[in-house]
Short mmCIF file of C-alpha atoms and ligand atoms in Angstrom, two decimals:
data_model
loop_
_atom_site.label_atom_id
_atom_site.label_comp_id
_atom_site.label_asym_id
_atom_site.label_seq_id
_atom_site.Cartn_x
_atom_site.Cartn_y
_atom_site.Cartn_z
CA MET A 589 13.25 8.73 25.26
CA ASN A 590 14.21 8.13 21.60
CA LEU A 591 11.60 10.19 19.78
CA ASN A 592 12.12 8.26 16.54
CA LEU A 593 11.12 4.91 18.02
CA LEU A 594 7.66 5.78 19.33
CA THR A 595 4.35 4.14 18.46
CA ILE A 596 1.22 6.27 17.96
CA ASP A 597 0.03 6.02 21.57
CA ALA A 598 3.51 6.63 22.99
CA ALA A 599 4.05 9.69 20.79
CA ARG A 600 0.61 11.11 21.49
CA SER A 601 0.85 10.67 25.25
CA ALA A 602 4.37 12.11 25.34
CA VAL A 603 2.95 15.26 23.71
CA GLN A 604 -0.17 15.19 25.87
CA GLU A 605 1.82 14.89 29.10
CA ARG A 606 4.32 17.51 27.87
CA LYS A 607 7.27 15.11 28.11
CA THR A 608 8.06 16.38 24.65
CA SER A 609 6.25 18.65 22.23
CA ALA A 610 4.75 17.94 18.83
CA THR A 611 7.17 20.52 17.47
CA ALA A 612 10.19 18.73 18.99
CA LEU A 613 8.85 15.45 17.67
CA ALA A 614 8.53 16.80 14.11
CA GLU A 615 12.00 18.32 14.37
CA ALA A 616 13.44 14.98 15.51
CA TYR A 617 11.92 13.28 12.48
CA TYR A 618 13.15 15.95 10.08
CA ALA A 619 16.65 15.60 11.59
CA LYS A 620 16.50 11.84 11.05
CA ILE A 621 15.33 12.37 7.46
CA GLU A 622 18.15 14.81 6.84
CA SER A 623 20.79 12.42 8.17
CA ASP A 624 19.51 9.07 6.86
CA ASP A 625 17.28 9.67 3.86
CA PRO A 626 20.05 10.57 1.41
CA LYS A 627 21.06 6.89 1.42
CA ILE A 628 17.48 5.52 1.48
CA GLY A 629 15.52 7.85 -0.80
CA ALA A 630 12.11 7.48 0.84
CA TYR A 631 10.97 11.12 0.66
CA LEU A 632 10.28 13.10 -2.51
CA THR A 633 8.90 16.31 -0.99
CA LEU A 634 8.92 17.62 2.58
CA SER A 635 5.94 19.66 3.81
CA MET A 636 7.62 21.41 6.73
CA GLU A 637 5.38 24.45 6.88
CA ARG A 638 2.26 22.37 6.99
CA ALA A 639 3.78 19.98 9.54
CA MET A 640 4.95 22.74 11.87
CA ALA A 641 1.57 24.52 11.75
CA LYS A 642 -0.15 21.32 12.87
CA ALA A 643 2.48 20.62 15.53
CA ILE A 644 2.02 24.10 16.99
CA GLU A 645 -1.75 23.56 17.05
CA MET A 646 -1.31 20.28 18.96
CA ASP A 647 1.17 21.85 21.40
CA ALA A 648 -1.32 24.62 22.12
CA LEU A 649 -4.02 22.05 22.90
CA ALA A 650 -1.66 20.16 25.22
CA ALA A 651 -0.61 23.40 26.93
CA LYS A 652 -4.25 24.17 27.71
CA GLY A 653 -4.61 20.68 29.16
CA GLU A 654 -7.11 19.68 26.50
CA LYS A 655 -7.35 16.08 25.34
CA LEU A 656 -5.44 15.49 22.12
CA PRO A 657 -7.18 13.71 19.23
CA PRO A 658 -6.10 10.07 18.56
CA LEU A 659 -3.09 10.99 16.40
CA GLY A 660 -2.33 14.28 18.13
CA GLY A 661 1.24 15.29 17.23
CA VAL A 662 2.08 11.99 15.49
CA PRO A 663 4.44 12.41 12.49
CA VAL A 664 3.21 10.62 9.35
CA GLY A 665 4.41 10.20 5.77
CA ILE A 666 2.11 10.03 2.73
CA LYS A 667 2.71 8.08 -0.49
CA ASP A 668 3.00 10.51 -3.37
CA VAL A 669 -0.05 9.06 -5.16
CA MET A 670 -2.30 10.86 -2.65
CA VAL A 671 -2.93 14.51 -3.40
CA THR A 672 -2.09 17.11 -0.77
CA LYS A 673 -3.29 20.69 -0.97
CA GLY A 674 -0.43 23.06 -1.72
CA VAL A 675 2.16 20.27 -1.53
CA ARG A 676 3.63 18.86 -4.77
CA SER A 677 2.12 15.46 -5.61
CA THR A 678 3.83 13.62 -8.48
CA ALA A 679 2.71 9.98 -8.18
CA GLY A 680 6.38 9.20 -8.84
CA SER A 681 5.99 10.54 -12.40
CA LYS A 682 7.60 13.29 -14.44
CA VAL A 683 4.23 13.92 -16.03
CA LEU A 684 3.09 15.38 -12.69
CA GLY A 685 6.50 16.82 -11.82
CA ASN A 686 5.11 20.32 -11.27
CA TYR A 687 1.65 19.43 -9.95
CA ILE A 688 0.49 21.29 -6.83
CA PRO A 689 -3.00 20.00 -6.01
CA PRO A 690 -5.77 22.37 -4.91
CA TYR A 691 -7.34 19.86 -2.48
CA ASP A 692 -6.57 17.05 -0.02
CA CYS A 693 -7.09 13.32 -0.37
CA THR A 694 -9.80 12.26 2.14
CA ALA A 695 -7.53 9.76 3.94
CA VAL A 696 -4.89 12.46 4.46
CA ALA A 697 -7.50 15.00 5.58
CA ARG A 698 -8.89 12.50 8.09
CA LEU A 699 -5.45 11.74 9.52
CA GLU A 700 -4.73 15.43 9.86
CA ALA A 701 -8.11 16.12 11.44
CA ALA A 702 -7.12 13.48 14.01
CA GLY A 703 -4.01 15.50 14.84
CA ALA A 704 -1.40 13.86 12.60
CA VAL A 705 1.59 15.92 11.47
CA VAL A 706 2.22 15.35 7.74
CA LEU A 707 6.01 15.33 7.26
CA GLY A 708 6.03 14.92 3.50
CA LYS A 709 5.40 12.85 0.41
CA LEU A 710 6.90 9.43 -0.15
CA ASN A 711 8.64 7.91 -3.12
CA CYS A 712 6.89 5.16 -5.10
CA ASP A 713 6.84 3.44 -8.46
CA GLU A 714 5.44 5.70 -11.16
CA PHE A 715 1.63 5.67 -10.81
CA ALA A 716 2.08 2.79 -8.34
CA MET A 717 3.12 0.43 -11.14
CA GLY A 718 5.82 -1.89 -9.88
CA SER A 719 7.06 -4.17 -7.13
CA SER A 720 10.51 -2.73 -6.42
CA ASN A 721 10.20 1.07 -6.45
CA GLU A 722 12.69 1.09 -9.33
CA ASN A 723 10.02 2.55 -11.62
CA SER A 724 10.03 5.88 -9.77
CA ALA A 725 10.85 8.64 -12.24
CA TRP A 726 12.89 10.38 -9.53
CA LYS A 727 15.12 7.89 -7.74
CA PRO A 728 15.03 4.35 -6.41
CA VAL A 729 14.41 3.61 -2.72
CA HIS A 730 16.94 1.46 -0.85
CA ASN A 731 15.77 -1.10 1.69
CA PRO A 732 16.83 0.19 5.15
CA ARG A 733 17.55 -3.42 6.28
CA ASP A 734 20.06 -3.88 3.42
CA LEU A 735 20.82 -0.90 1.21
CA SER A 736 21.79 -3.08 -1.78
CA ARG A 737 18.23 -4.41 -1.93
CA VAL A 738 14.86 -3.05 -3.04
CA PRO A 739 12.27 -2.04 -0.41
CA GLY A 740 9.49 -3.62 -2.50
CA GLY A 741 6.88 -1.61 -4.31
CA SER A 742 5.06 0.25 -5.24
CA SER A 743 4.79 1.80 -1.73
CA GLY A 744 8.55 1.40 -1.22
CA GLY A 745 9.01 4.86 0.29
CA SER A 746 6.15 4.24 2.76
CA ALA A 747 7.61 0.93 3.99
CA ALA A 748 11.20 2.22 4.07
CA CYS A 749 10.38 5.39 5.98
CA VAL A 750 8.59 3.46 8.74
CA ALA A 751 11.33 0.79 8.90
CA ALA A 752 14.01 3.51 9.07
CA ASP A 753 12.21 5.49 11.83
CA MET A 754 11.61 8.47 9.52
CA ALA A 755 7.86 8.55 10.33
CA VAL A 756 5.76 6.84 12.99
CA VAL A 757 3.33 5.57 10.35
CA ALA A 758 2.76 6.01 6.62
CA LEU A 759 -0.08 5.72 4.16
CA GLY A 760 0.40 3.57 1.07
CA SER A 761 -1.79 2.29 -1.74
CA ASP A 762 -2.38 -1.29 -2.84
CA THR A 763 -3.70 -2.28 -6.27
CA GLY A 764 -2.04 -5.67 -6.50
CA GLY A 765 0.08 -5.89 -3.36
CA SER A 766 1.77 -2.52 -3.07
CA ILE A 767 1.21 -2.13 0.68
CA ARG A 768 1.69 -5.74 1.80
CA GLN A 769 4.72 -6.69 -0.31
CA PRO A 770 6.92 -3.69 0.65
CA ALA A 771 5.80 -4.14 4.28
CA SER A 772 7.08 -7.71 4.11
CA PHE A 773 10.38 -6.68 2.41
CA CYS A 774 11.08 -3.99 5.04
CA GLY A 775 9.85 -5.86 8.13
CA VAL A 776 6.84 -3.68 8.98
CA VAL A 777 3.07 -4.17 9.18
CA GLY A 778 0.96 -3.29 6.11
CA LEU A 779 -2.81 -3.52 5.67
CA LEU A 780 -4.94 -3.75 2.54
CA PRO A 781 -8.48 -2.80 3.64
CA THR A 782 -11.65 -4.18 2.00
CA TYR A 783 -12.49 -2.42 -1.28
CA GLY A 784 -14.77 0.49 -0.29
CA ARG A 785 -13.61 0.59 3.35
CA VAL A 786 -11.39 3.65 2.81
CA SER A 787 -12.30 6.48 0.45
CA ARG A 788 -10.22 6.76 -2.73
CA TYR A 789 -11.04 10.46 -3.14
CA GLY A 790 -7.76 12.19 -3.92
CA LEU A 791 -5.90 8.98 -4.75
CA ILE A 792 -4.31 9.43 -8.19
CA ALA A 793 -5.91 6.52 -10.04
CA PHE A 794 -4.02 3.52 -11.37
CA ALA A 795 -6.81 0.89 -11.67
CA SER A 796 -9.96 2.19 -10.01
CA SER A 797 -11.65 -1.15 -9.31
CA LEU A 798 -8.48 -2.42 -7.60
CA ASP A 799 -7.01 0.68 -5.90
CA HIS A 800 -7.03 0.86 -2.09
CA ILE A 801 -5.44 3.15 0.52
CA GLY A 802 -4.08 1.63 3.73
CA PRO A 803 -1.55 2.02 6.56
CA LEU A 804 2.07 0.85 7.00
CA THR A 805 3.15 0.83 10.64
CA LYS A 806 5.49 -0.75 13.16
CA THR A 807 2.76 -2.49 15.16
CA VAL A 808 -0.64 -4.03 14.48
CA LYS A 809 -2.20 -1.71 17.03
CA ASP A 810 -0.95 1.32 15.10
CA THR A 811 -2.51 -0.12 11.95
CA ALA A 812 -5.82 -0.50 13.83
CA ILE A 813 -5.62 3.13 15.00
CA VAL A 814 -4.91 4.48 11.51
CA LEU A 815 -7.63 2.33 9.91
CA ARG A 816 -10.20 3.49 12.47
CA THR A 817 -9.29 7.06 11.55
CA ILE A 818 -9.38 6.84 7.75
CA ALA A 819 -12.17 4.26 7.21
CA GLY A 820 -15.83 4.98 6.52
CA ARG A 821 -18.18 6.43 3.97
CA ASP A 822 -17.12 9.55 2.09
CA PRO A 823 -19.65 11.35 -0.07
CA MET A 824 -16.79 12.25 -2.44
CA ASP A 825 -16.21 8.56 -3.35
CA SER A 826 -19.36 6.76 -4.49
CA THR A 827 -17.61 3.38 -4.09
CA SER A 828 -16.90 4.00 -0.40
CA ALA A 829 -19.16 1.77 1.69
CA GLU A 830 -21.90 2.76 4.14
CA VAL A 831 -20.81 -0.09 6.42
CA PRO A 832 -20.24 1.20 10.00
CA VAL A 833 -16.62 1.36 11.17
CA PRO A 834 -15.99 -0.83 14.23
CA ASP A 835 -13.53 0.17 16.95
CA TYR A 836 -10.66 -1.92 15.57
CA VAL A 837 -8.49 -1.09 18.58
CA ALA A 838 -11.04 -2.30 21.14
CA GLU A 839 -11.41 -5.59 19.22
CA LEU A 840 -7.68 -6.36 19.19
CA ASP A 841 -7.49 -8.21 22.49
CA LYS A 842 -10.43 -10.54 21.95
CA PRO A 843 -9.20 -14.14 22.15
CA VAL A 844 -8.22 -16.08 19.02
CA ARG A 845 -8.63 -19.49 20.64
CA GLY A 846 -10.95 -21.66 18.57
CA MET A 847 -10.61 -19.53 15.47
CA LYS A 848 -10.31 -21.48 12.23
CA ILE A 849 -7.34 -20.61 10.02
CA GLY A 850 -7.19 -21.89 6.45
CA ILE A 851 -3.94 -22.79 4.71
CA ALA A 852 -4.28 -22.81 0.92
CA LYS A 853 -2.10 -25.42 -0.72
CA GLU A 854 -1.91 -23.31 -3.89
CA TYR A 855 0.02 -20.66 -1.92
CA LEU A 856 2.72 -23.04 -0.70
CA SER A 857 3.69 -24.54 -4.02
CA GLU A 858 6.43 -24.14 -6.65
CA GLY A 859 8.32 -20.87 -6.81
CA LEU A 860 8.16 -20.37 -3.04
CA ASP A 861 11.58 -19.81 -1.48
CA GLY A 862 12.50 -22.41 1.15
CA GLU A 863 13.34 -19.93 3.89
CA VAL A 864 10.05 -18.06 3.34
CA ARG A 865 8.15 -21.35 3.47
CA ASN A 866 9.83 -22.33 6.75
CA ALA A 867 9.15 -18.98 8.38
CA VAL A 868 5.48 -19.01 7.37
CA GLU A 869 5.06 -22.62 8.50
CA THR A 870 6.60 -21.71 11.85
CA GLY A 871 4.20 -18.76 12.00
CA ILE A 872 1.25 -21.09 11.40
CA GLN A 873 2.46 -23.37 14.21
CA LYS A 874 2.59 -20.36 16.52
CA LEU A 875 -1.05 -19.59 15.68
CA ALA A 876 -1.91 -23.23 16.41
CA SER A 877 -0.16 -22.93 19.79
CA LEU A 878 -2.40 -19.92 20.53
CA GLY A 879 -5.41 -22.20 20.12
CA CYS A 880 -6.29 -21.58 16.47
CA GLU A 881 -7.53 -24.56 14.53
CA ILE A 882 -5.57 -25.04 11.29
CA ALA A 883 -7.35 -26.47 8.23
CA GLU A 884 -6.11 -27.11 4.72
CA ILE A 885 -8.22 -25.41 2.06
CA SER A 886 -8.10 -24.99 -1.70
CA LEU A 887 -8.31 -21.83 -3.80
CA PRO A 888 -8.29 -23.58 -7.17
CA HIS A 889 -8.21 -20.57 -9.51
CA THR A 890 -5.11 -19.01 -7.93
CA LYS A 891 -2.92 -19.84 -10.94
CA TYR A 892 -4.98 -17.55 -13.17
CA ALA A 893 -4.74 -14.56 -10.83
CA VAL A 894 -1.58 -12.90 -12.18
CA PRO A 895 -2.67 -12.94 -15.86
CA ALA A 896 -6.17 -11.75 -14.92
CA TYR A 897 -4.73 -8.97 -12.75
CA TYR A 898 -2.38 -7.71 -15.47
CA ILE A 899 -5.27 -7.52 -17.96
CA VAL A 900 -7.74 -5.75 -15.65
CA ALA A 901 -5.13 -3.43 -14.10
CA THR A 902 -3.57 -2.38 -17.40
CA ALA A 903 -6.98 -1.93 -19.07
CA GLU A 904 -8.12 0.43 -16.32
CA ALA A 905 -4.74 2.18 -16.29
CA SER A 906 -4.87 2.85 -20.02
CA SER A 907 -8.18 4.61 -19.52
CA ASN A 908 -7.26 6.45 -16.29
CA LEU A 909 -3.98 7.75 -17.68
CA ALA A 910 -5.62 9.26 -20.76
CA ARG A 911 -6.20 12.41 -18.70
CA PHE A 912 -2.47 13.24 -18.72
CA ASP A 913 -2.50 15.00 -22.04
CA GLY A 914 -0.34 18.05 -21.39
CA VAL A 915 -3.43 20.28 -21.28
CA ARG A 916 -5.04 19.86 -17.90
CA TYR A 917 -2.15 18.66 -15.76
CA GLY A 918 1.55 18.56 -15.52
CA HIS A 919 4.19 18.26 -18.18
CA ARG A 920 3.69 19.84 -21.61
CA SER A 921 6.28 19.27 -24.32
CA LYS A 922 7.94 22.38 -25.70
CA ASP A 923 8.83 20.66 -28.93
CA VAL A 924 5.43 20.89 -30.68
CA ARG A 925 3.83 22.37 -33.79
CA THR A 926 0.42 20.68 -33.92
CA LEU A 927 -2.19 19.61 -31.37
CA SER A 928 -1.54 15.90 -31.86
CA ASP A 929 2.21 16.55 -31.56
CA MET A 930 1.53 18.17 -28.22
CA TYR A 931 -0.38 15.14 -26.90
CA ARG A 932 2.16 12.67 -28.26
CA HIS A 933 5.31 14.47 -27.18
CA SER A 934 3.98 15.44 -23.75
CA ARG A 935 3.01 11.84 -23.00
CA ASP A 936 6.21 10.45 -24.51
CA GLU A 937 8.39 12.75 -22.44
CA GLY A 938 6.27 12.50 -19.28
CA PHE A 939 5.73 8.76 -18.87
CA GLY A 940 8.39 6.16 -18.04
CA ALA A 941 8.89 2.80 -19.77
CA GLU A 942 6.75 0.69 -17.43
CA VAL A 943 3.80 3.08 -17.64
CA LYS A 944 4.00 3.10 -21.43
CA ARG A 945 4.17 -0.69 -21.48
CA ARG A 946 0.99 -0.87 -19.42
CA ILE A 947 -0.90 1.73 -21.43
CA MET A 948 -0.14 -0.28 -24.56
CA LEU A 949 -1.07 -3.63 -22.98
CA GLY A 950 -4.29 -2.19 -21.61
CA THR A 951 -5.26 -0.45 -24.83
CA TYR A 952 -4.69 -3.70 -26.71
CA ALA A 953 -6.78 -5.71 -24.23
CA LEU A 954 -9.68 -3.26 -24.58
CA SER A 955 -9.57 -2.89 -28.36
CA ALA A 956 -12.43 -4.06 -30.56
CA GLY A 957 -11.92 -7.68 -31.54
CA TYR A 958 -9.79 -8.50 -28.49
CA TYR A 959 -12.09 -7.23 -25.73
CA ASP A 960 -13.97 -10.53 -25.33
CA ALA A 961 -10.84 -12.64 -25.54
CA TYR A 962 -8.86 -10.71 -22.93
CA TYR A 963 -10.76 -8.17 -20.86
CA LEU A 964 -14.05 -10.04 -20.57
CA LYS A 965 -12.23 -13.30 -19.90
CA ALA A 966 -10.15 -11.66 -17.16
CA GLN A 967 -13.31 -10.29 -15.52
CA LYS A 968 -14.80 -13.80 -15.52
CA VAL A 969 -11.65 -15.17 -13.90
CA ARG A 970 -11.93 -12.38 -11.32
CA THR A 971 -15.42 -13.63 -10.42
CA LEU A 972 -14.11 -17.18 -10.06
CA LEU A 973 -11.31 -15.99 -7.76
CA ALA A 974 -13.81 -14.11 -5.59
CA ARG A 975 -15.95 -17.27 -5.45
CA ASP A 976 -12.93 -19.33 -4.34
CA PHE A 977 -12.62 -17.03 -1.33
CA GLU A 978 -16.38 -17.03 -0.66
CA GLU A 979 -16.36 -20.84 -0.55
CA ALA A 980 -13.26 -20.93 1.67
CA PHE A 981 -14.66 -18.41 4.13
CA LYS A 982 -17.72 -20.63 4.68
CA ASN A 983 -15.37 -22.88 6.65
CA VAL A 984 -12.57 -20.68 7.99
CA ASP A 985 -12.28 -17.26 9.70
CA ALA A 986 -9.00 -16.25 8.09
CA ILE A 987 -6.45 -17.56 5.57
CA VAL A 988 -2.69 -17.47 6.16
CA THR A 989 -0.22 -17.35 3.26
CA PRO A 990 3.25 -16.02 2.52
CA THR A 991 3.11 -12.34 1.42
CA SER A 992 5.73 -12.74 -1.30
CA PRO A 993 7.50 -15.83 -2.68
CA THR A 994 10.92 -14.39 -1.78
CA ALA A 995 12.51 -11.86 0.56
CA ALA A 996 13.80 -8.53 -0.83
CA PHE A 997 15.85 -8.93 -4.01
CA LYS A 998 18.81 -6.83 -5.15
CA LEU A 999 18.36 -3.48 -6.86
CA GLY A 1000 18.73 -4.07 -10.59
CA GLU A 1001 18.11 -7.81 -10.30
CA LYS A 1002 14.72 -7.85 -12.04
CA VAL A 1003 14.44 -4.48 -13.79
CA ASP A 1004 15.05 -5.96 -17.23
CA ASP A 1005 12.56 -8.76 -16.77
CA PRO A 1006 9.08 -7.28 -16.21
CA LEU A 1007 7.46 -10.71 -16.46
CA ALA A 1008 9.54 -12.10 -13.56
CA MET A 1009 8.54 -9.04 -11.55
CA TYR A 1010 4.83 -9.57 -12.39
CA LEU A 1011 4.90 -13.26 -11.46
CA ALA A 1012 6.15 -12.45 -7.96
CA ASP A 1013 2.79 -10.75 -7.24
CA ILE A 1014 1.08 -14.15 -7.10
CA TYR A 1015 0.13 -14.10 -3.38
CA THR A 1016 -1.08 -10.52 -3.22
CA VAL A 1017 -3.12 -9.80 -6.39
CA THR A 1018 -5.85 -12.29 -5.43
CA ALA A 1019 -7.13 -10.19 -2.49
CA ASP A 1020 -7.30 -7.00 -4.60
CA LEU A 1021 -9.18 -8.84 -7.35
CA ALA A 1022 -11.65 -10.28 -4.82
CA GLY A 1023 -11.94 -7.03 -2.83
CA ILE A 1024 -11.13 -8.73 0.49
CA PRO A 1025 -8.80 -7.37 3.20
CA GLY A 1026 -5.30 -8.66 3.97
CA ILE A 1027 -2.49 -7.79 6.32
CA SER A 1028 1.23 -8.57 6.12
CA ILE A 1029 3.11 -8.94 9.40
CA PRO A 1030 6.78 -9.76 10.00
CA CYS A 1031 7.28 -13.49 10.76
CA GLY A 1032 11.01 -13.99 10.79
CA ALA A 1033 14.09 -13.43 8.68
CA THR A 1034 16.35 -15.20 6.23
CA LYS A 1035 19.93 -16.27 7.05
CA GLU A 1036 20.99 -12.93 5.56
CA LYS A 1037 18.69 -11.18 8.05
CA LEU A 1038 16.15 -10.07 5.44
CA PRO A 1039 12.63 -9.73 6.82
CA ILE A 1040 9.94 -12.26 5.81
CA GLY A 1041 6.23 -11.42 5.80
CA MET A 1042 3.19 -13.56 6.55
CA GLN A 1043 -0.16 -12.56 5.05
CA ILE A 1044 -3.53 -12.99 6.78
CA LEU A 1045 -6.59 -12.63 4.53
CA GLY A 1046 -10.13 -12.04 5.77
CA LYS A 1047 -13.74 -11.80 4.62
CA HIS A 1048 -15.17 -8.59 3.18
CA PHE A 1049 -15.17 -6.01 5.99
CA GLY A 1050 -13.45 -8.60 8.23
CA GLU A 1051 -10.55 -6.29 9.14
CA ALA A 1052 -11.27 -6.64 12.87
CA THR A 1053 -10.74 -10.41 12.64
CA ILE A 1054 -7.43 -10.32 10.75
CA LEU A 1055 -6.14 -7.51 12.97
CA ARG A 1056 -6.99 -9.59 16.00
CA VAL A 1057 -5.11 -12.65 14.66
CA ALA A 1058 -2.15 -10.46 13.67
CA HIS A 1059 -2.10 -8.77 17.09
CA ALA A 1060 -2.25 -12.13 18.93
CA TYR A 1061 0.65 -13.37 16.79
CA GLU A 1062 2.70 -10.22 17.30
CA THR A 1063 2.24 -10.04 21.06
CA ALA A 1064 2.60 -13.77 21.86
CA ALA A 1065 5.91 -14.79 23.40
N1 LIG B 2471 3.21 -4.97 -8.30
C1 LIG B 2471 1.89 -4.78 -8.80
C2 LIG B 2471 1.93 -4.00 -10.08
O1 LIG B 2471 2.98 -3.69 -10.52
C3 LIG B 2471 1.05 -4.10 -7.77
C4 LIG B 2471 1.18 -2.64 -7.76
C5 LIG B 2471 0.24 -1.99 -6.77
O2 LIG B 2471 -0.34 -2.63 -5.92
N2 LIG B 2471 0.06 -0.69 -6.93
O3 LIG B 2471 0.94 -3.70 -10.66
#
């Protein structure tokens, strides 16, 4: 049995049946990290003590013959934007380089309460701002499928560690595509839940009305298991929804025959790479062969999504990041004489170029005299985008699109052109703006063997439906 290739159920039952131990499992993953991560760069901090304590607890349960919880002994990685008690949490930023949080993010606490073994914290773009992981203040992440290419971002470490067998599953965050796009670049499954489905308590904020936590896994079933574990109301996050959490795993095998799948013409237009288009079209045909009915739909405001996203996201970021002032958290400049010097120098030294760019953009968009022209306008566009989806979902059960217009690009290829990087978010930002769920699943590869992802979008709280379609696709011959 190769311990590094297990799914959640396989790992848990191997520990339960004492074919291996949770301790041996964690050790196998740490050995893999030690041998392979130097060339990938997925992990920023390892939490060995915490992991081993949990593994020992799970082994003791198994030894007594007690039933393990759903993730009993399963090694997981956590994106560094989620705070972990006693374990350094930097959000990929120098400003939080020395930050040891005093509490746990709810999603992490729920995974651990379900028996998961937290291996460590995963690399990401600074404050989750980026699409290539090249904005990490620490180091870039290399795509395990081709080390000369980016893993996507901002959850690049999360996608890479799952693809490279350095964790069974990982948590990521998605504000404009940061779970789905790296999942597609690395050939794994990534889910953006409905806004409010998973608590954001303990998620270091980028843009609060757009931020979501979700899983990256090797299989759709593993995504369903993780979502079932982390979803649901949390009194510590007032935007988490009271909506009951269905058993996503039990729903997976319900038939998809007769389901109506919408194909939006706006998502298959200019800028889409030919190989990606072919793979997604072949994916759609496969869904048709499973008995799904395919219908063309229109989401007419799609072309305004990227500009609206980069106004709303930067505006909220400029406000959220004001808290990093060198007083309450993290880096404080040594080179100061006055109070305002301390704020200025601490922020100047602590933040990277992309974060500064966004703070300035967002501050501008919110400033008196420009607020109506930019921020208010973007919010109106956001409403129109949400309405596009509402209209579409009157006639279809799910919408299939490419996840990203291209497969993984080369490291360094787009770093000097932020606008080109922003424009590539076209297929993912719409779901975050509308608050609907989406999943990216592998649907083929380019001639150069780079993974291609297909995105399935659903109605608010319609995760069970998109998981079911994704599972049918994944398991069909
Ligand atoms: N690529 C997008 C951005 O740079 C999305 C990031 C995210 O989802 N966190 O803002």
